[in-house]
C-alpha cells in the first residue's frame, strides 16, 4: 500500500471509526495493518523503523495458530463455496452439528448441550439467561442474582458488565444502573482457608436469591491479569452443590490450552453447570462463542412454564465460523499443544525474569502462554506501545499491566523478541 493511502485511511478512520474503549476521534492514530501471516502483522507504512511486528497479543488472545494459516484458510474457503451463512431457526448444517458435537466431546461429561453465540459477551448473556430461566422453570423465581469475585471481567454487554469488577474496572461508570450482584473479595494467588470460608459463607448466606456463581477459572484476564489457586474452584463447586446454586465458568480467555490444560477448570478437576467458550474457538478467524450446559439445566428450562430458551441471534451457528472452529480444534488437538504451551511458559519465564529488577515493577508472573509484568504505576500507553514497536513487537498494555499472550506457534527467537519488548515497554516510564 502506498504510504499516502495509509495516511488517508488513518484520516478517515479518525473521522468516522470508533475503536475499543476510545473517544472519538481516538487519542492516537492507529497503525494500519495490511496483512498478517504466521505471527507477523505487516504494516501499511513503517512505524518507528519497523514494517512488520511480531504479535504478542494473538489479537486479544484468539489467534492461537497465528495468521493466514493454510489449514484454517482452506476450511474457510471450502465452506465459502458451499454457503457462508444460513439461518439457524428450523434449519441446521454440518459445520454447526460437528462443532457442537466436538465441544461436547472435549469438555467434561455432564456438559451435553451447546448454544452457539456471536461473541463472548453474548455467550455470557446466554449463560445468565439459562441460569435465571432454569430456576424460574423449576419454581424458584426468586433466584435471580449472581455471585462473583472482584477483579473479574466477563464482557461489555449488560449482564456481563454487572459481574465485572465494580471498582476501578472498565464498567465503573454504570455501577448505579446495572443489576446489583454479589461480590466476594478478589481471590488470593495462593490457597487460604480464610478466603475459602469467605466464599462458602457468601454462597450460603445468599443461596435463596442466587441463580449462579460465575467466575473466570484460574486466570482473571481483562480485570487485571491475576492468577489464583485452582482449589478455589473446588470450594465454589462444593458450596454451589451444597446450597442449590449453579456454577458458570467463563473460559472465554482460558479455554483451548492457554493456561497449560485444555480448559483451566481441569487444574482443579471441576466441571461447571454452564461453560462459556470463545476467542480461540475459531483460532481468531471469525467471531463465534459457545455456551454449553448440562442435561439438568436444559431439561429444567425445556420442561418449564415457558419451555424454550428465548434467544436466537441472526447469525447463530454461522457455518463459516463453525467450519473454521472445527478445523482450529482439530489443528490444536492434532499436535502436542501442551508441549508448545509449556515451551512458551519456559520462554516467558526466562525472558521476563529480568523485568523483576526494573524500577517501577511490582510483580512478574507467568502461567502457560501468559506473561505479565505489573507496574507500581499506570502504564504510559503511548510510550510503552512505542517501546514495543521499536523492538518489532505488537503489545497492548492497559492500566498498570504490560503483558503478552503469544500465538502458540511463536518460535523461540520471536518469543525472545516479545519478552524483550515487554521489558522495554515496562521500562518506558
Ligand atoms: N469473558 C472473558 C473472560 C473475556 O476475556 C472476554 C473478552 N476479553 C469476554 C468474556 C467477552 O468476549 P467478547 O469480547 O468476545 O465479547
XYZ file of C-alpha atoms and ligand atoms in Angstrom:
445
model
C 0.000 0.000 0.000
C 1.304 3.476 -0.803
C 2.025 5.456 2.325
C -0.271 8.261 1.136
C -3.120 5.707 1.044
C -2.236 4.539 4.551
C -2.311 8.141 5.738
C -5.687 8.684 4.034
C -7.037 5.594 5.765
C -5.910 6.860 9.152
C -7.511 10.250 8.478
C -10.837 8.608 7.502
C -10.545 6.243 10.455
C -10.129 9.136 12.827
C -13.049 10.967 11.260
C -15.547 8.100 11.365
C -14.490 4.932 13.168
C -14.845 4.093 16.839
C -12.142 1.882 18.307
C -12.376 -0.186 21.515
C -12.508 1.832 24.702
C -11.685 5.036 22.854
C -13.017 8.564 22.442
C -13.969 9.939 19.029
C -11.529 10.619 17.462
C -9.034 8.292 19.133
C -6.209 9.748 21.211
C -3.545 8.444 18.864
C -3.652 7.371 15.226
C -3.864 3.574 14.899
C -1.310 1.591 12.902
C -2.676 0.274 9.612
C -2.211 -3.491 9.199
C -2.064 -4.504 5.559
C -1.864 -8.261 6.039
C -0.772 -10.834 8.576
C 0.970 -14.180 8.306
C 2.309 -16.596 10.903
C 2.998 -14.463 13.974
C 3.665 -11.278 11.992
C 1.474 -8.255 11.311
C 2.584 -6.412 8.162
C 2.151 -2.649 8.427
C 0.954 -0.497 5.530
C 3.538 2.094 6.496
C 6.627 1.515 8.673
C 6.341 2.654 12.303
C 9.476 3.502 14.292
C 11.560 1.774 11.656
C 9.506 -1.460 11.638
C 7.400 -2.668 8.734
C 6.433 -5.938 10.467
C 5.506 -6.597 14.077
C 5.566 -9.903 15.920
C 2.139 -10.175 17.516
C 2.446 -10.572 21.276
C -1.328 -10.350 21.770
C -2.748 -13.090 19.476
C -5.369 -10.482 18.542
C -6.755 -10.316 22.073
C -5.840 -13.915 22.854
C -7.645 -15.568 19.990
C -5.192 -16.239 17.129
C -3.515 -19.242 18.749
C -2.371 -20.735 15.416
C -1.149 -17.403 14.026
C -2.459 -15.668 10.904
C -3.154 -16.833 7.386
C -2.864 -20.477 8.416
C -3.217 -22.780 5.363
C -5.480 -25.270 7.185
C -7.845 -22.609 8.520
C -7.801 -20.766 5.188
C -8.770 -23.978 3.424
C -11.602 -24.637 5.880
C -12.945 -21.116 5.297
C -12.609 -21.359 1.506
C -14.250 -24.777 1.366
C -17.189 -23.574 3.423
C -17.468 -20.325 1.450
C -18.016 -22.348 -1.724
C -20.897 -24.204 -0.044
C -22.517 -21.316 1.889
C -21.229 -18.643 4.215
C -24.453 -18.361 6.176
C -27.943 -19.706 6.508
C -30.478 -19.013 9.255
C -30.491 -21.479 12.171
C -34.210 -21.406 13.004
C -35.707 -24.615 11.581
C -32.531 -25.347 9.607
C -29.236 -26.928 10.551
C -25.944 -27.758 8.823
C -22.891 -29.933 9.158
C -20.397 -27.345 10.493
C -22.612 -26.395 13.466
C -23.528 -30.002 14.268
C -19.901 -31.124 14.031
C -18.722 -28.230 16.168
C -21.318 -28.765 18.895
C -20.581 -32.499 18.983
C -16.840 -31.828 19.174
C -17.286 -29.342 22.025
C -19.356 -31.871 23.978
C -16.612 -34.477 23.379
C -13.735 -32.346 24.645
C -15.466 -30.776 27.670
C -16.485 -32.575 30.898
C -19.110 -35.325 30.558
C -22.072 -33.524 32.221
C -21.954 -30.728 29.593
C -24.181 -32.033 26.810
C -25.878 -29.120 25.050
C -24.401 -26.239 23.074
C -25.785 -22.805 22.224
C -23.677 -21.167 19.501
C -23.401 -17.401 20.030
C -21.943 -14.440 18.174
C -19.360 -13.289 20.719
C -18.010 -13.935 24.188
C -20.206 -11.292 25.791
C -23.312 -12.784 24.212
C -22.310 -16.250 25.419
C -22.241 -14.846 28.969
C -25.658 -13.221 28.430
C -26.974 -16.603 27.312
C -25.353 -18.347 30.296
C -27.048 -15.923 32.700
C -30.365 -16.287 30.884
C -30.071 -20.085 31.114
C -29.459 -19.945 34.874
C -32.256 -17.472 35.666
C -34.676 -19.341 33.445
C -33.713 -22.695 34.961
C -34.681 -21.525 38.455
C -37.858 -19.860 37.216
C -38.817 -23.091 35.437
C -38.300 -25.254 38.496
C -40.378 -22.938 40.659
C -37.669 -20.821 42.316
C -38.134 -17.427 40.575
C -36.506 -15.524 43.454
C -33.135 -16.955 42.469
C -32.116 -14.110 40.138
C -28.825 -12.743 41.357
C -25.256 -13.698 40.564
C -22.214 -14.042 42.786
C -18.700 -13.470 41.543
C -15.381 -12.316 42.926
C -13.812 -8.913 42.468
C -11.219 -8.407 39.760
C -13.185 -10.287 37.100
C -14.147 -9.457 33.533
C -16.937 -11.106 31.543
C -17.655 -8.786 28.615
C -19.179 -5.484 27.611
C -22.920 -6.175 27.278
C -25.302 -5.651 30.186
C -25.316 -8.819 32.311
C -21.589 -9.429 31.784
C -20.862 -5.829 32.819
C -22.763 -6.418 36.064
C -20.273 -9.119 37.077
C -17.137 -7.252 36.003
C -15.119 -5.737 38.824
C -17.310 -2.898 40.090
C -14.381 -0.686 41.109
C -11.551 0.641 39.028
C -12.684 -1.599 36.181
C -13.953 -0.601 32.802
C -17.607 -0.554 33.863
C -17.465 1.607 36.972
C -19.427 4.256 35.076
C -22.538 2.075 35.101
C -22.433 0.899 38.673
C -25.709 2.654 39.625
C -27.606 1.320 36.611
C -26.512 -2.312 36.301
C -28.189 -5.192 38.150
C -26.659 -5.351 41.638
C -24.752 -8.571 42.018
C -22.927 -10.061 44.993
C -19.163 -9.696 45.099
C -16.657 -11.715 47.085
C -13.200 -10.237 47.639
C -10.707 -10.842 44.846
C -9.208 -14.341 45.069
C -5.692 -14.517 46.553
C -2.974 -16.118 44.432
C -2.329 -18.913 46.938
C -4.885 -21.065 48.739
C -6.062 -19.565 52.031
C -8.643 -21.349 54.149
C -9.907 -17.972 55.365
C -10.766 -16.924 51.828
C -12.379 -20.303 51.104
C -14.582 -19.740 54.171
C -15.466 -16.266 52.858
C -16.677 -17.835 49.570
C -18.607 -20.583 51.384
C -20.286 -18.074 53.706
C -21.413 -15.812 50.848
C -22.900 -18.682 48.840
C -24.712 -19.973 51.936
C -25.979 -16.546 53.032
C -27.371 -15.623 49.596
C -28.460 -19.093 48.390
C -32.167 -18.179 48.285
C -31.594 -15.306 45.853
C -28.618 -16.734 43.941
C -29.137 -18.198 40.476
C -25.466 -18.833 39.872
C -21.873 -18.204 40.767
C -19.909 -17.015 37.726
C -16.112 -16.786 37.630
C -13.141 -16.986 35.311
C -11.243 -20.096 36.399
C -7.552 -19.756 37.430
C -6.850 -16.551 35.464
C -8.718 -13.265 35.724
C -7.952 -11.684 32.366
C -9.039 -8.189 31.375
C -9.929 -7.423 35.012
C -6.253 -7.421 35.985
C -4.322 -10.451 34.672
C -4.296 -12.116 38.083
C -3.832 -15.843 38.781
C -5.403 -17.711 41.690
C -5.275 -21.170 43.236
C -7.426 -23.672 41.294
C -8.501 -25.069 44.678
C -10.984 -22.176 44.979
C -12.934 -23.698 42.089
C -13.464 -26.862 44.141
C -14.621 -24.724 47.054
C -17.138 -22.991 44.800
C -18.303 -26.263 43.236
C -18.923 -27.794 46.670
C -20.641 -24.682 48.036
C -22.870 -24.444 44.948
C -23.838 -28.115 45.258
C -24.475 -27.819 48.983
C -26.749 -24.785 48.611
C -28.512 -25.321 45.279
C -26.688 -22.732 43.163
C -25.474 -23.208 39.567
C -21.800 -22.750 38.677
C -20.894 -20.912 35.466
C -17.273 -20.946 34.339
C -16.199 -18.330 31.816
C -13.352 -19.945 29.871
C -13.550 -17.472 27.005
C -9.960 -16.369 27.684
C -8.564 -19.535 29.297
C -10.045 -22.221 27.024
C -8.159 -24.142 24.337
C -4.891 -24.587 26.173
C -3.824 -21.087 27.205
C -3.126 -21.981 30.854
C -1.438 -25.327 30.100
C -4.534 -27.547 30.355
C -7.153 -27.666 27.592
C -9.599 -25.901 29.907
C -8.463 -24.102 33.045
C -11.011 -25.873 35.279
C -9.039 -29.089 34.634
C -6.385 -27.701 37.016
C -8.991 -28.341 39.736
C -10.851 -31.217 38.082
C -14.061 -29.221 38.373
C -16.984 -29.375 35.985
C -19.419 -26.438 35.747
C -23.170 -26.455 35.076
C -22.666 -23.870 32.340
C -19.481 -23.149 30.372
C -18.679 -20.169 28.130
C -16.120 -20.516 25.331
C -14.994 -18.010 22.702
C -11.887 -16.205 21.469
C -9.583 -19.109 20.394
C -12.650 -21.185 19.421
C -12.213 -20.130 15.775
C -8.443 -19.704 16.015
C -9.142 -15.969 15.950
C -10.572 -16.089 12.418
C -14.220 -15.183 12.950
C -16.450 -14.112 15.758
C -18.141 -17.052 17.441
C -18.632 -18.245 21.005
C -20.479 -21.092 22.671
C -22.468 -21.625 25.858
C -22.587 -25.253 26.995
C -24.887 -26.608 29.679
C -25.739 -29.843 31.438
C -28.745 -32.038 30.771
C -30.198 -30.897 34.089
C -30.149 -27.213 33.097
C -31.525 -27.924 29.605
C -34.277 -30.185 30.978
C -35.241 -27.662 33.621
C -35.696 -24.957 31.000
C -37.391 -27.188 28.456
C -39.962 -28.539 30.918
C -40.775 -25.128 32.414
C -43.771 -22.882 32.030
C -42.116 -21.202 29.033
C -40.368 -24.287 27.673
C -37.919 -22.564 25.308
C -34.641 -20.730 25.685
C -35.707 -17.383 24.257
C -32.553 -16.394 22.426
C -31.761 -16.679 18.710
C -29.395 -14.246 17.029
C -29.497 -13.738 13.260
C -26.025 -15.186 12.779
C -26.433 -18.030 15.253
C -24.341 -21.061 14.321
C -22.743 -19.245 11.380
C -21.453 -22.037 9.079
C -18.276 -20.202 8.072
C -17.224 -19.615 11.665
C -18.275 -23.131 12.706
C -16.267 -24.740 9.885
C -13.164 -22.769 10.859
C -13.744 -23.582 14.539
C -13.857 -27.317 13.741
C -10.619 -27.008 11.760
C -8.991 -24.969 14.529
C -9.883 -27.536 17.210
C -8.602 -30.385 15.005
C -5.411 -28.457 14.361
C -4.890 -27.836 18.075
C -5.638 -31.363 19.236
C -3.735 -32.916 16.335
C -0.451 -31.593 17.722
C 1.309 -31.681 21.071
C -0.230 -28.342 22.049
C 0.543 -28.897 25.744
C 4.241 -29.156 24.908
C 4.040 -25.946 22.847
C 2.345 -24.062 25.680
C 4.954 -25.454 28.110
C 7.674 -24.171 25.766
C 6.036 -20.733 25.764
C 5.849 -20.827 29.554
C 9.573 -21.590 29.850
C 10.468 -18.876 27.323
C 8.260 -16.326 29.064
C 9.717 -17.178 32.490
C 13.300 -16.894 31.212
C 12.701 -13.767 29.162
C 10.666 -11.859 31.750
C 12.875 -12.708 34.755
C 14.924 -9.548 34.279
C 11.781 -7.389 34.423
C 11.514 -8.124 38.160
C 14.521 -5.893 38.883
C 13.357 -2.953 36.749
C 12.400 0.189 38.684
C 8.635 0.589 38.935
C 7.876 -3.128 38.521
C 5.686 -4.609 41.241
C 5.266 -8.190 40.068
C 6.181 -10.563 37.256
C 4.023 -13.658 36.756
C 3.771 -16.383 34.144
C 1.302 -19.206 33.624
C 1.155 -21.295 30.451
C 1.167 -18.928 27.490
C 0.529 -15.828 29.624
C 3.314 -13.486 30.737
C 2.510 -10.456 32.886
C 4.588 -7.555 34.204
C 2.648 -5.470 36.711
C 3.914 -1.957 37.397
C 3.502 0.107 40.557
C 2.003 2.911 38.447
C -0.315 3.362 35.472
C 1.387 2.483 32.228
C 2.086 5.305 29.766
C 0.290 3.656 26.841
C 1.877 5.742 24.103
C 5.424 5.345 25.445
C 5.020 1.620 26.179
C 3.493 0.899 22.760
C 6.276 2.828 21.028
C 8.957 0.984 23.039
C 7.477 -2.375 21.988
C 7.120 -1.319 18.334
C 10.785 -0.235 18.291
C 11.597 -3.821 19.290
C 9.406 -5.014 16.388
C 6.567 -6.292 18.599
C 2.863 -5.504 18.981
C 1.641 -5.208 22.589
C -1.433 -3.536 24.045
C -0.757 -2.687 27.700
C -3.554 -1.471 29.977
C -3.890 0.005 33.466
C -0.680 -0.993 35.298
C -0.070 -4.060 33.136
C 2.297 -4.903 30.307
C 1.571 -8.453 29.230
C 1.751 -10.927 26.400
C -0.287 -13.915 25.223
C 1.594 -15.007 22.106
C 0.246 -17.377 19.448
C 1.224 -20.984 20.269
C 3.204 -21.125 17.000
C 5.609 -18.382 18.139
C 9.186 -19.649 17.612
C 11.837 -19.275 20.307
C 13.567 -16.296 18.638
C 10.301 -14.419 18.213
C 9.341 -15.264 21.790
C 12.642 -13.789 23.000
C 11.873 -10.690 20.955
C 8.434 -10.448 22.589
C 9.866 -10.701 26.122
C 12.498 -8.065 25.252
C 9.671 -5.827 24.086
C 7.648 -6.433 27.274
C 10.703 -5.454 29.339
C 11.316 -2.370 27.153
C 7.652 -1.338 27.457
C 7.712 -1.862 31.224
C 10.856 0.275 31.470
C 9.468 3.029 29.258
C 8.075 5.119 32.096
N -15.192 -13.199 29.171
C -13.856 -13.132 29.255
C -13.161 -13.915 30.339
C -13.124 -12.366 28.358
O -11.791 -12.296 28.472
C -13.815 -11.657 27.333
C -13.080 -10.791 26.317
N -11.918 -10.206 26.722
C -15.196 -11.758 27.282
C -15.870 -12.547 28.199
C -16.005 -11.044 26.223
O -15.797 -11.615 24.971
P -16.086 -10.763 23.637
O -15.086 -9.655 23.620
O -15.891 -11.753 22.527
O -17.485 -10.277 23.728
